XYZ file of C-alpha atoms in Angstrom:
136
model
C -1.076 -4.403 1.228
C 2.362 -2.891 -0.163
C 3.836 0.692 0.425
C 5.630 1.508 -2.444
C 6.982 5.085 -3.164
C 7.031 7.842 -6.351
C 9.503 4.910 -8.640
C 6.975 2.169 -8.103
C 3.807 4.567 -8.448
C 5.046 6.265 -12.178
C 5.851 2.383 -13.335
C 2.050 1.121 -12.349
C 1.401 4.313 -14.172
C 2.740 3.483 -17.244
C 2.564 -0.067 -16.881
C -0.877 -1.571 -15.384
C -2.661 1.547 -13.204
C -5.759 -0.238 -12.659
C -6.343 -1.522 -8.446
C -6.563 0.679 -5.060
C -4.490 2.826 -3.539
C -4.433 4.623 -0.419
C -3.052 7.986 -0.815
C -1.652 9.410 2.947
C 0.858 11.522 4.093
C 1.517 15.047 5.011
C 2.864 15.907 1.472
C -0.397 16.673 -0.702
C 1.259 18.400 -3.201
C 2.079 14.846 -4.265
C -0.960 13.205 -3.147
C -2.099 16.318 -6.389
C -0.245 15.255 -8.907
C -0.507 11.124 -9.199
C -4.492 11.969 -8.125
C -4.822 13.248 -11.444
C -2.328 11.219 -13.649
C -4.032 8.857 -12.670
C -7.179 10.511 -13.178
C -6.294 11.332 -16.659
C -5.542 7.849 -17.924
C -9.708 7.743 -18.080
C -9.942 9.547 -21.676
C -13.115 8.201 -22.678
C -16.233 8.533 -21.143
C -15.343 10.799 -18.554
C -18.938 12.115 -17.736
C -19.920 8.154 -16.440
C -15.938 6.671 -16.340
C -14.809 9.567 -13.447
C -16.261 9.037 -9.976
C -15.585 11.004 -7.105
C -17.560 9.282 -4.310
C -17.289 11.393 -0.514
C -18.758 8.286 1.385
C -20.617 8.886 4.080
C -20.513 7.108 8.487
C -23.649 4.971 8.164
C -22.282 2.375 5.394
C -19.203 3.686 3.741
C -18.252 -0.092 2.623
C -21.749 -0.417 1.240
C -21.524 2.458 -0.927
C -17.503 1.661 -1.801
C -19.007 -2.110 -2.757
C -21.564 -0.561 -5.198
C -18.657 1.978 -6.787
C -16.820 -1.086 -7.554
C -19.527 -2.901 -8.725
C -20.265 -0.635 -11.741
C -19.505 -1.480 -15.088
C -16.975 0.621 -17.504
C -18.823 2.904 -19.741
C -17.336 2.558 -23.806
C -14.221 2.423 -21.935
C -11.171 0.043 -20.646
C -10.642 2.254 -17.524
C -13.049 3.458 -14.830
C -11.521 5.706 -11.615
C -13.253 5.987 -8.726
C -11.891 9.067 -6.133
C -12.753 8.138 -2.205
C -12.370 10.673 0.149
C -13.663 10.960 3.754
C -13.285 7.030 4.616
C -12.571 6.998 8.273
C -10.968 3.869 8.972
C -10.060 4.265 12.748
C -14.149 4.229 13.283
C -15.273 1.757 10.926
C -15.947 -1.500 12.924
C -14.034 -5.874 13.130
C -16.482 -7.002 9.800
C -16.695 -3.354 8.069
C -12.395 -3.385 8.119
C -12.533 -6.561 6.602
C -15.095 -5.935 4.389
C -13.250 -3.645 2.787
C -10.171 -5.858 3.234
C -12.106 -7.799 1.245
C -13.303 -5.626 -1.647
C -9.355 -4.224 -1.890
C -8.181 -7.389 -2.740
C -10.816 -8.246 -5.218
C -10.641 -4.437 -6.381
C -11.605 -4.971 -10.162
C -8.606 -4.980 -13.363
C -11.208 -1.989 -14.674
C -10.429 0.436 -12.259
C -8.427 2.833 -10.496
C -9.865 3.194 -7.262
C -7.454 5.495 -4.832
C -8.679 6.314 -1.182
C -7.544 10.053 -0.324
C -7.181 10.650 3.183
C -5.438 14.382 3.844
C -2.542 14.298 6.726
C -5.279 15.263 9.745
C -7.736 12.057 8.294
C -6.043 8.913 9.559
C -5.238 9.424 13.685
C -1.676 7.091 13.580
C 0.428 7.176 16.266
C 1.983 3.177 15.554
C 4.249 1.856 13.085
C 1.854 1.793 9.714
C 1.684 -2.779 8.706
C 4.850 -4.098 7.108
C 7.034 -1.498 7.965
C 8.962 -0.052 10.145
C 7.617 3.808 9.956
C 5.576 5.727 11.133
C 3.142 8.204 8.966
C 3.741 11.025 10.596
C 7.674 10.157 8.404
C 5.892 9.479 5.484
């Protein structure tokens, strides 16, 4: 997983938007702007191809897996907005399953895992960076 900034995100929007993204940090306005830009890429049959998933604490990975397995309905892209995932509460097995799902994200899916600043209690460095969440 790579941490990318706004410049790289703009390039992804223009070229190949499919994939899984984790939107976290303090800048709520910027996250909402890019969330709406990604969502706007799905223009056909939005009632079937745009989904907001509020995961529950009981088996959140199964809920996400079910959405990942859906096919787009008469559209080249689907959009999935995942909310309420408590990363810090996942078991090791669930964490591994989530990583496997993210690495196999379908090319026709734009999946945004949206986290409010208070959703992730994070005090150490973000993996593969020297940045702390509070610094972003």
